Each structure stands twice: as C-alpha cells, then as structure tokens.
Amino acid sequence: MITITADPIDVAAAMVYLQSDQAGAIDLFLGVVRDNTQERPVDRLEYEAYDRMAITEMEKIADAAQQRWPILRYAIIHRKGTLKIGEMAVLIGVSTAHRADAFEACRYIIDTIKQTVPIWKKEVFLDGEEWVNAHP
Amino acid sequence: MDLPVSVLLFGITRDLTGQSAISISLNQDAQVRDLLSQLHQQFPALAGIRSLLVAVNGEYAEPDQLLNRNDEIALIPPVSGG
C-alpha cells in the first residue's frame, strides 16, 4: 500500500492492513513534526509532492525492499499540505515473520524515501521560512 | 527554437520563479542539459540551489537525454520528504 494524502494518517487502519497470520513482527515508523530545527523554533511544516513521480519512486523502493527482505505486507503513507507540531507526516509499516527483517526493511524504506522521492518540506519558523536541503 | 516544452516547478524552484509551470522554447534535438542552461539564463536565482535534477515523464533523466514535444518535464530540487 502506497499513498500520498492531504488527510491525517490513520495508524489504526494501517495496522489492520499490515496484519497477517504469517507475521510475527510488525514494525511501524512514524515521522512527526517537531517544534524546532537546531533550536530554531518551528511554527509548522508545508509538504509538497510531485504526486505521480513520488508514487512511482516509492514503488521502486518497496520493490527493492521486497527483493532484500521477506516482507509479507507493507504500508507507505506520506502526508502533504500544512502540518502542525505533533502531526504525523509519514508512516512506514512492514510486517514479516521475524523482527530483524521488519526493523531493517522499515529503516531502509524511510532512509531511501528521504533520498529519492520528490517530496519537499518547507520549515516555517516564527521569523522566516526555508525549503529543507535546498541551499548548499 | 522549434521545440516548445512546459516545465513543472515544485518547492524552491516555484518560489524563486514565482511560477508553477514555465513554457520554454528549445532547439530541436535539445537535451536535458540544454533545458537546464536555458532555465539558468532565464532565472539566475536557480543557481543558488544545491542541486537541480530534471525528471522526464516521471523518471529522473540524465543530462544527455533528448527531449520531445509531449514530454512531461519537471525540475526536481533537493528532496526532503519524510
């Protein structure tokens, strides 16, 4: 399951989707909006996506993960739009027979998303704003 | 200048140009690198971005990829999802 949504992420629904009789482990990574970047207070984040390409890039990452680990089910849900402190920006869920595979696959998916998927984050501070990673 | 293309802009590239899509005219047989150099000339502020990639029809493109009239072209500034 791969989704980009403007609505709040439904963790309970993702859990139901990930469950399988063969699964001994379900690993969830939840990325949430924190209130500062290097001690500079953040007011909110604004996420923007090139939806069509973001979905295909996430499919490639999920396919690569499935080649490396025996994944039973996975969920990748990314939020876009304006997010306040404490709101969830991303959910990665992986179910496998054993826990080591679930941990490793989940980490691989979120780390790779941050490198290749065309989704952009603007940090809006109390005194300005900045697209993350945009400048040298 | 006989290859009109439209380029989608996201994130900082949209802020710097003030546009979410740019129409641009290239020479026939133009490559991705030609598009980038013309955009840099037209919008010098783009040079301040850490790296600027181009996607063609939803896939990352190499600098020597040829562009066609009906391609969906997008500028991809450094990503920051998650």
PDB file of C-alpha atoms in Angstrom:
ATOM      1  CA  MET A   1       0.000   0.000   0.000  1.00  0.00           C
ATOM      2  CA  ILE A   2       1.485   3.334  -1.114  1.00  0.00           C
ATOM      3  CA  THR A   3      -0.445   6.558  -0.592  1.00  0.00           C
ATOM      4  CA  ILE A   4       0.045  10.309  -0.657  1.00  0.00           C
ATOM      5  CA  THR A   5      -2.730  12.063   1.189  1.00  0.00           C
ATOM      6  CA  ALA A   6      -3.782  15.518   2.321  1.00  0.00           C
ATOM      7  CA  ASP A   7      -5.758  13.947   5.187  1.00  0.00           C
ATOM      8  CA  PRO A   8      -4.455  12.882   8.625  1.00  0.00           C
ATOM      9  CA  ILE A   9      -2.771   9.454   8.557  1.00  0.00           C
ATOM     10  CA  ASP A  10      -4.917   6.652  10.038  1.00  0.00           C
ATOM     11  CA  VAL A  11      -2.488   4.474  12.035  1.00  0.00           C
ATOM     12  CA  ALA A  12      -5.177   2.003  13.110  1.00  0.00           C
ATOM     13  CA  ALA A  13      -6.227   1.364   9.505  1.00  0.00           C
ATOM     14  CA  ALA A  14      -2.591   0.827   8.506  1.00  0.00           C
ATOM     15  CA  MET A  15      -2.181  -1.688  11.350  1.00  0.00           C
ATOM     16  CA  VAL A  16      -5.202  -3.655  10.171  1.00  0.00           C
ATOM     17  CA  TYR A  17      -3.784  -3.686   6.645  1.00  0.00           C
ATOM     18  CA  LEU A  18      -0.352  -4.894   7.839  1.00  0.00           C
ATOM     19  CA  GLN A  19      -1.644  -7.802   9.907  1.00  0.00           C
ATOM     20  CA  SER A  20      -1.153 -11.297   8.541  1.00  0.00           C
ATOM     21  CA  ASP A  21      -1.375 -14.752  10.090  1.00  0.00           C
ATOM     22  CA  GLN A  22       2.220 -15.382   8.974  1.00  0.00           C
ATOM     23  CA  ALA A  23       3.537 -12.191  10.583  1.00  0.00           C
ATOM     24  CA  GLY A  24       5.436 -12.451  13.837  1.00  0.00           C
ATOM     25  CA  ALA A  25       6.580  -8.840  13.631  1.00  0.00           C
ATOM     26  CA  ILE A  26       5.045  -5.559  12.572  1.00  0.00           C
ATOM     27  CA  ASP A  27       7.378  -2.559  12.534  1.00  0.00           C
ATOM     28  CA  LEU A  28       5.957   0.957  12.338  1.00  0.00           C
ATOM     29  CA  PHE A  29       7.932   4.129  11.768  1.00  0.00           C
ATOM     30  CA  LEU A  30       6.007   7.350  12.357  1.00  0.00           C
ATOM     31  CA  GLY A  31       7.613  10.627  11.277  1.00  0.00           C
ATOM     32  CA  VAL A  32       6.126  13.560  13.202  1.00  0.00           C
ATOM     33  CA  VAL A  33       6.556  17.321  13.098  1.00  0.00           C
ATOM     34  CA  ARG A  34       8.791  18.618  15.897  1.00  0.00           C
ATOM     35  CA  ASP A  35       8.865  22.130  17.270  1.00  0.00           C
ATOM     36  CA  ASN A  36      12.430  23.103  16.365  1.00  0.00           C
ATOM     37  CA  THR A  37      15.305  22.713  13.915  1.00  0.00           C
ATOM     38  CA  GLN A  38      18.705  23.214  15.544  1.00  0.00           C
ATOM     39  CA  GLU A  39      16.972  25.099  18.359  1.00  0.00           C
ATOM     40  CA  ARG A  40      15.212  27.473  15.957  1.00  0.00           C
ATOM     41  CA  PRO A  41      11.509  27.362  16.821  1.00  0.00           C
ATOM     42  CA  VAL A  42       9.320  25.911  14.061  1.00  0.00           C
ATOM     43  CA  ASP A  43       5.707  27.019  13.672  1.00  0.00           C
ATOM     44  CA  ARG A  44       4.629  24.476  11.044  1.00  0.00           C
ATOM     45  CA  LEU A  45       5.796  22.442   8.039  1.00  0.00           C
ATOM     46  CA  GLU A  46       4.490  22.620   4.499  1.00  0.00           C
ATOM     47  CA  TYR A  47       4.882  19.469   2.386  1.00  0.00           C
ATOM     48  CA  GLU A  48       4.584  19.454  -1.370  1.00  0.00           C
ATOM     49  CA  ALA A  49       4.730  16.411  -3.654  1.00  0.00           C
ATOM     50  CA  TYR A  50       5.069  15.659  -7.351  1.00  0.00           C
ATOM     51  CA  ASP A  51       2.439  13.006  -6.776  1.00  0.00           C
ATOM     52  CA  ARG A  52       2.747  10.888  -9.901  1.00  0.00           C
ATOM     53  CA  MET A  53       6.526  10.560  -9.684  1.00  0.00           C
ATOM     54  CA  ALA A  54       6.560  10.269  -5.887  1.00  0.00           C
ATOM     55  CA  ILE A  55       4.305   7.220  -6.117  1.00  0.00           C
ATOM     56  CA  THR A  56       6.465   5.510  -8.748  1.00  0.00           C
ATOM     57  CA  GLU A  57       9.673   6.248  -6.827  1.00  0.00           C
ATOM     58  CA  MET A  58       8.117   4.817  -3.652  1.00  0.00           C
ATOM     59  CA  GLU A  59       7.057   1.728  -5.638  1.00  0.00           C
ATOM     60  CA  LYS A  60      10.685   1.257  -6.704  1.00  0.00           C
ATOM     61  CA  ILE A  61      11.821   1.485  -3.077  1.00  0.00           C
ATOM     62  CA  ALA A  62       9.178  -1.009  -1.954  1.00  0.00           C
ATOM     63  CA  ASP A  63      10.167  -3.392  -4.782  1.00  0.00           C
ATOM     64  CA  ALA A  64      13.844  -3.153  -3.777  1.00  0.00           C
ATOM     65  CA  ALA A  65      12.933  -3.813  -0.136  1.00  0.00           C
ATOM     66  CA  GLN A  66      10.918  -6.866  -1.144  1.00  0.00           C
ATOM     67  CA  GLN A  67      13.937  -8.209  -3.035  1.00  0.00           C
ATOM     68  CA  ARG A  68      16.093  -7.919   0.090  1.00  0.00           C
ATOM     69  CA  TRP A  69      13.731  -8.971   2.884  1.00  0.00           C
ATOM     70  CA  PRO A  70      10.846 -11.473   3.089  1.00  0.00           C
ATOM     71  CA  ILE A  71       8.145  -8.824   3.510  1.00  0.00           C
ATOM     72  CA  LEU A  72       4.584 -10.046   3.992  1.00  0.00           C
ATOM     73  CA  ARG A  73       2.887  -6.642   3.781  1.00  0.00           C
ATOM     74  CA  TYR A  74       3.990  -3.042   3.708  1.00  0.00           C
ATOM     75  CA  ALA A  75       2.381   0.374   4.009  1.00  0.00           C
ATOM     76  CA  ILE A  76       3.907   3.690   2.957  1.00  0.00           C
ATOM     77  CA  ILE A  77       1.707   6.707   3.627  1.00  0.00           C
ATOM     78  CA  HIS A  78       3.010  10.260   3.153  1.00  0.00           C
ATOM     79  CA  ARG A  79       1.081  13.346   4.102  1.00  0.00           C
ATOM     80  CA  LYS A  80       1.195  16.592   2.121  1.00  0.00           C
ATOM     81  CA  GLY A  81      -0.042  20.085   2.839  1.00  0.00           C
ATOM     82  CA  THR A  82       0.350  22.125   6.023  1.00  0.00           C
ATOM     83  CA  LEU A  83       1.220  20.169   9.178  1.00  0.00           C
ATOM     84  CA  LYS A  84       1.303  21.484  12.731  1.00  0.00           C
ATOM     85  CA  ILE A  85       3.624  20.451  15.567  1.00  0.00           C
ATOM     86  CA  GLY A  86       2.919  16.867  16.623  1.00  0.00           C
ATOM     87  CA  GLU A  87       1.116  15.885  13.432  1.00  0.00           C
ATOM     88  CA  MET A  88       2.260  12.795  11.542  1.00  0.00           C
ATOM     89  CA  ALA A  89       3.989  13.398   8.207  1.00  0.00           C
ATOM     90  CA  VAL A  90       4.825   9.841   7.231  1.00  0.00           C
ATOM     91  CA  LEU A  91       4.021   6.249   8.210  1.00  0.00           C
ATOM     92  CA  ILE A  92       6.137   3.273   7.145  1.00  0.00           C
ATOM     93  CA  GLY A  93       4.847  -0.142   8.170  1.00  0.00           C
ATOM     94  CA  VAL A  94       6.352  -3.551   7.452  1.00  0.00           C
ATOM     95  CA  SER A  95       5.195  -6.992   8.538  1.00  0.00           C
ATOM     96  CA  THR A  96       7.494 -10.018   8.378  1.00  0.00           C
ATOM     97  CA  ALA A  97       7.808 -13.397  10.068  1.00  0.00           C
ATOM     98  CA  HIS A  98      10.709 -12.244  12.261  1.00  0.00           C
ATOM     99  CA  ARG A  99      11.541  -8.923  13.873  1.00  0.00           C
ATOM    100  CA  ALA A 100      15.045  -8.307  12.464  1.00  0.00           C
ATOM    101  CA  ASP A 101      13.731  -8.241   8.893  1.00  0.00           C
ATOM    102  CA  ALA A 102      10.899  -5.884   9.837  1.00  0.00           C
ATOM    103  CA  PHE A 103      13.260  -3.426  11.557  1.00  0.00           C
ATOM    104  CA  GLU A 104      15.774  -3.448   8.707  1.00  0.00           C
ATOM    105  CA  ALA A 105      13.237  -3.152   5.896  1.00  0.00           C
ATOM    106  CA  CYS A 106      11.386  -0.336   7.654  1.00  0.00           C
ATOM    107  CA  ARG A 107      14.598   1.623   8.167  1.00  0.00           C
ATOM    108  CA  TYR A 108      15.700   1.049   4.579  1.00  0.00           C
ATOM    109  CA  ILE A 109      12.376   2.337   3.241  1.00  0.00           C
ATOM    110  CA  ILE A 110      12.309   5.578   5.247  1.00  0.00           C
ATOM    111  CA  ASP A 111      16.015   6.306   4.680  1.00  0.00           C
ATOM    112  CA  THR A 112      15.679   5.818   0.917  1.00  0.00           C
ATOM    113  CA  ILE A 113      12.493   7.871   0.693  1.00  0.00           C
ATOM    114  CA  LYS A 114      14.462  10.820   2.030  1.00  0.00           C
ATOM    115  CA  GLN A 115      16.993  10.457  -0.816  1.00  0.00           C
ATOM    116  CA  THR A 116      14.959   9.899  -3.967  1.00  0.00           C
ATOM    117  CA  VAL A 117      11.240  10.632  -3.617  1.00  0.00           C
ATOM    118  CA  PRO A 118      10.135  14.028  -4.978  1.00  0.00           C
ATOM    119  CA  ILE A 119       8.510  15.395  -1.853  1.00  0.00           C
ATOM    120  CA  TRP A 120       9.616  18.737  -0.432  1.00  0.00           C
ATOM    121  CA  LYS A 121       9.377  20.179   3.048  1.00  0.00           C
ATOM    122  CA  LYS A 122       9.336  23.850   3.933  1.00  0.00           C
ATOM    123  CA  GLU A 123      10.049  24.774   7.531  1.00  0.00           C
ATOM    124  CA  VAL A 124       8.062  27.815   8.564  1.00  0.00           C
ATOM    125  CA  PHE A 125       9.746  29.498  11.528  1.00  0.00           C
ATOM    126  CA  LEU A 126       8.356  32.294  13.625  1.00  0.00           C
ATOM    127  CA  ASP A 127      10.780  34.631  11.789  1.00  0.00           C
ATOM    128  CA  GLY A 128      11.039  33.239   8.252  1.00  0.00           C
ATOM    129  CA  GLU A 129      10.812  30.101   6.150  1.00  0.00           C
ATOM    130  CA  GLU A 130      13.143  27.732   4.323  1.00  0.00           C
ATOM    131  CA  TRP A 131      12.895  24.751   1.946  1.00  0.00           C
ATOM    132  CA  VAL A 132      14.820  21.925   3.639  1.00  0.00           C
ATOM    133  CA  ASN A 133      18.064  20.864   1.867  1.00  0.00           C
ATOM    134  CA  ALA A 134      17.586  23.399  -0.923  1.00  0.00           C
ATOM    135  CA  HIS A 135      20.665  25.523  -0.325  1.00  0.00           C
ATOM    136  CA  PRO A 136      24.336  24.483  -0.112  1.00  0.00           C
TER     137      PRO A 136
ATOM    138  CA  MET B   1      13.611  27.404 -31.414  1.00  0.00           C
ATOM    139  CA  ASP B   2      11.079  24.873 -32.614  1.00  0.00           C
ATOM    140  CA  LEU B   3      10.583  22.631 -29.612  1.00  0.00           C
ATOM    141  CA  PRO B   4       8.092  24.179 -27.187  1.00  0.00           C
ATOM    142  CA  VAL B   5       8.012  22.419 -23.819  1.00  0.00           C
ATOM    143  CA  SER B   6       6.361  23.047 -20.483  1.00  0.00           C
ATOM    144  CA  VAL B   7       8.266  22.525 -17.237  1.00  0.00           C
ATOM    145  CA  LEU B   8       6.612  21.813 -13.883  1.00  0.00           C
ATOM    146  CA  LEU B   9       8.121  23.526 -10.850  1.00  0.00           C
ATOM    147  CA  PHE B  10       7.998  22.477  -7.213  1.00  0.00           C
ATOM    148  CA  GLY B  11       9.310  23.697  -3.875  1.00  0.00           C
ATOM    149  CA  ILE B  12      12.047  26.293  -4.003  1.00  0.00           C
ATOM    150  CA  THR B  13      12.044  26.457  -7.813  1.00  0.00           C
ATOM    151  CA  ARG B  14       8.419  27.580  -7.726  1.00  0.00           C
ATOM    152  CA  ASP B  15       9.198  30.196  -5.079  1.00  0.00           C
ATOM    153  CA  LEU B  16      12.242  31.537  -6.962  1.00  0.00           C
ATOM    154  CA  THR B  17      10.454  31.863 -10.304  1.00  0.00           C
ATOM    155  CA  GLY B  18       7.015  32.741  -8.976  1.00  0.00           C
ATOM    156  CA  GLN B  19       5.503  30.161 -11.345  1.00  0.00           C
ATOM    157  CA  SER B  20       4.324  26.572 -11.023  1.00  0.00           C
ATOM    158  CA  ALA B  21       4.945  25.877 -14.710  1.00  0.00           C
ATOM    159  CA  ILE B  22       7.156  27.549 -17.302  1.00  0.00           C
ATOM    160  CA  SER B  23       6.716  27.416 -21.069  1.00  0.00           C
ATOM    161  CA  ILE B  24      10.049  27.434 -22.828  1.00  0.00           C
ATOM    162  CA  SER B  25      11.200  27.014 -26.403  1.00  0.00           C
ATOM    163  CA  LEU B  26      14.210  24.829 -27.189  1.00  0.00           C
ATOM    164  CA  ASN B  27      16.037  23.817 -30.321  1.00  0.00           C
ATOM    165  CA  GLN B  28      15.011  20.587 -31.989  1.00  0.00           C
ATOM    166  CA  ASP B  29      17.184  17.759 -30.567  1.00  0.00           C
ATOM    167  CA  ALA B  30      17.557  19.617 -27.259  1.00  0.00           C
ATOM    168  CA  GLN B  31      18.861  17.591 -24.336  1.00  0.00           C
ATOM    169  CA  VAL B  32      18.154  17.909 -20.628  1.00  0.00           C
ATOM    170  CA  ARG B  33      21.391  19.897 -20.182  1.00  0.00           C
ATOM    171  CA  ASP B  34      20.215  22.457 -22.775  1.00  0.00           C
ATOM    172  CA  LEU B  35      16.966  22.928 -20.885  1.00  0.00           C
ATOM    173  CA  LEU B  36      18.869  23.490 -17.637  1.00  0.00           C
ATOM    174  CA  SER B  37      21.248  26.014 -19.154  1.00  0.00           C
ATOM    175  CA  GLN B  38      18.386  27.979 -20.685  1.00  0.00           C
ATOM    176  CA  LEU B  39      16.492  27.973 -17.382  1.00  0.00           C
ATOM    177  CA  HIS B  40      19.619  29.169 -15.562  1.00  0.00           C
ATOM    178  CA  GLN B  41      19.947  32.045 -18.019  1.00  0.00           C
ATOM    179  CA  GLN B  42      16.311  32.991 -17.671  1.00  0.00           C
ATOM    180  CA  PHE B  43      16.228  32.594 -13.873  1.00  0.00           C
ATOM    181  CA  PRO B  44      19.734  33.186 -12.431  1.00  0.00           C
ATOM    182  CA  ALA B  45      18.386  32.638  -8.901  1.00  0.00           C
ATOM    183  CA  LEU B  46      18.145  28.902  -9.688  1.00  0.00           C
ATOM    184  CA  ALA B  47      21.952  28.746  -9.453  1.00  0.00           C
ATOM    185  CA  GLY B  48      21.668  29.099  -5.672  1.00  0.00           C
ATOM    186  CA  ILE B  49      20.043  25.667  -5.340  1.00  0.00           C
ATOM    187  CA  ARG B  50      22.242  22.828  -4.046  1.00  0.00           C
ATOM    188  CA  SER B  51      21.409  20.551  -6.965  1.00  0.00           C
ATOM    189  CA  LEU B  52      18.783  20.673  -9.654  1.00  0.00           C
ATOM    190  CA  LEU B  53      17.687  17.483 -11.386  1.00  0.00           C
ATOM    191  CA  VAL B  54      15.228  17.034 -14.218  1.00  0.00           C
ATOM    192  CA  ALA B  55      12.509  14.408 -14.478  1.00  0.00           C
ATOM    193  CA  VAL B  56      11.051  13.421 -17.840  1.00  0.00           C
ATOM    194  CA  ASN B  57       7.731  11.570 -17.847  1.00  0.00           C
ATOM    195  CA  GLY B  58       8.068  10.841 -14.138  1.00  0.00           C
ATOM    196  CA  GLU B  59      11.614   9.420 -14.221  1.00  0.00           C
ATOM    197  CA  TYR B  60      14.936  11.035 -13.299  1.00  0.00           C
ATOM    198  CA  ALA B  61      16.703  11.976 -16.552  1.00  0.00           C
ATOM    199  CA  GLU B  62      20.412  12.092 -17.441  1.00  0.00           C
ATOM    200  CA  PRO B  63      21.899  15.341 -18.856  1.00  0.00           C
ATOM    201  CA  ASP B  64      22.164  13.856 -22.365  1.00  0.00           C
ATOM    202  CA  GLN B  65      18.570  12.646 -22.609  1.00  0.00           C
ATOM    203  CA  LEU B  66      16.740  14.049 -25.631  1.00  0.00           C
ATOM    204  CA  LEU B  67      13.520  15.977 -25.046  1.00  0.00           C
ATOM    205  CA  ASN B  68      10.364  15.547 -27.069  1.00  0.00           C
ATOM    206  CA  ARG B  69       7.394  17.790 -27.647  1.00  0.00           C
ATOM    207  CA  ASN B  70       4.886  15.989 -25.439  1.00  0.00           C
ATOM    208  CA  ASP B  71       7.196  15.030 -22.585  1.00  0.00           C
ATOM    209  CA  GLU B  72       6.080  15.838 -19.055  1.00  0.00           C
ATOM    210  CA  ILE B  73       9.135  17.671 -17.732  1.00  0.00           C
ATOM    211  CA  ALA B  74       9.728  18.676 -14.106  1.00  0.00           C
ATOM    212  CA  LEU B  75      12.521  20.399 -12.226  1.00  0.00           C
ATOM    213  CA  ILE B  76      13.492  18.432  -9.116  1.00  0.00           C
ATOM    214  CA  PRO B  77      15.272  20.483  -6.430  1.00  0.00           C
ATOM    215  CA  PRO B  78      16.790  18.537  -3.481  1.00  0.00           C
ATOM    216  CA  VAL B  79      14.089  16.337  -1.955  1.00  0.00           C
ATOM    217  CA  SER B  80      13.220  16.461   1.741  1.00  0.00           C
ATOM    218  CA  GLY B  81      10.335  14.099   2.391  1.00  0.00           C
ATOM    219  CA  GLY B  82       9.794  12.001   5.476  1.00  0.00           C
TER     220      GLY B  82
END
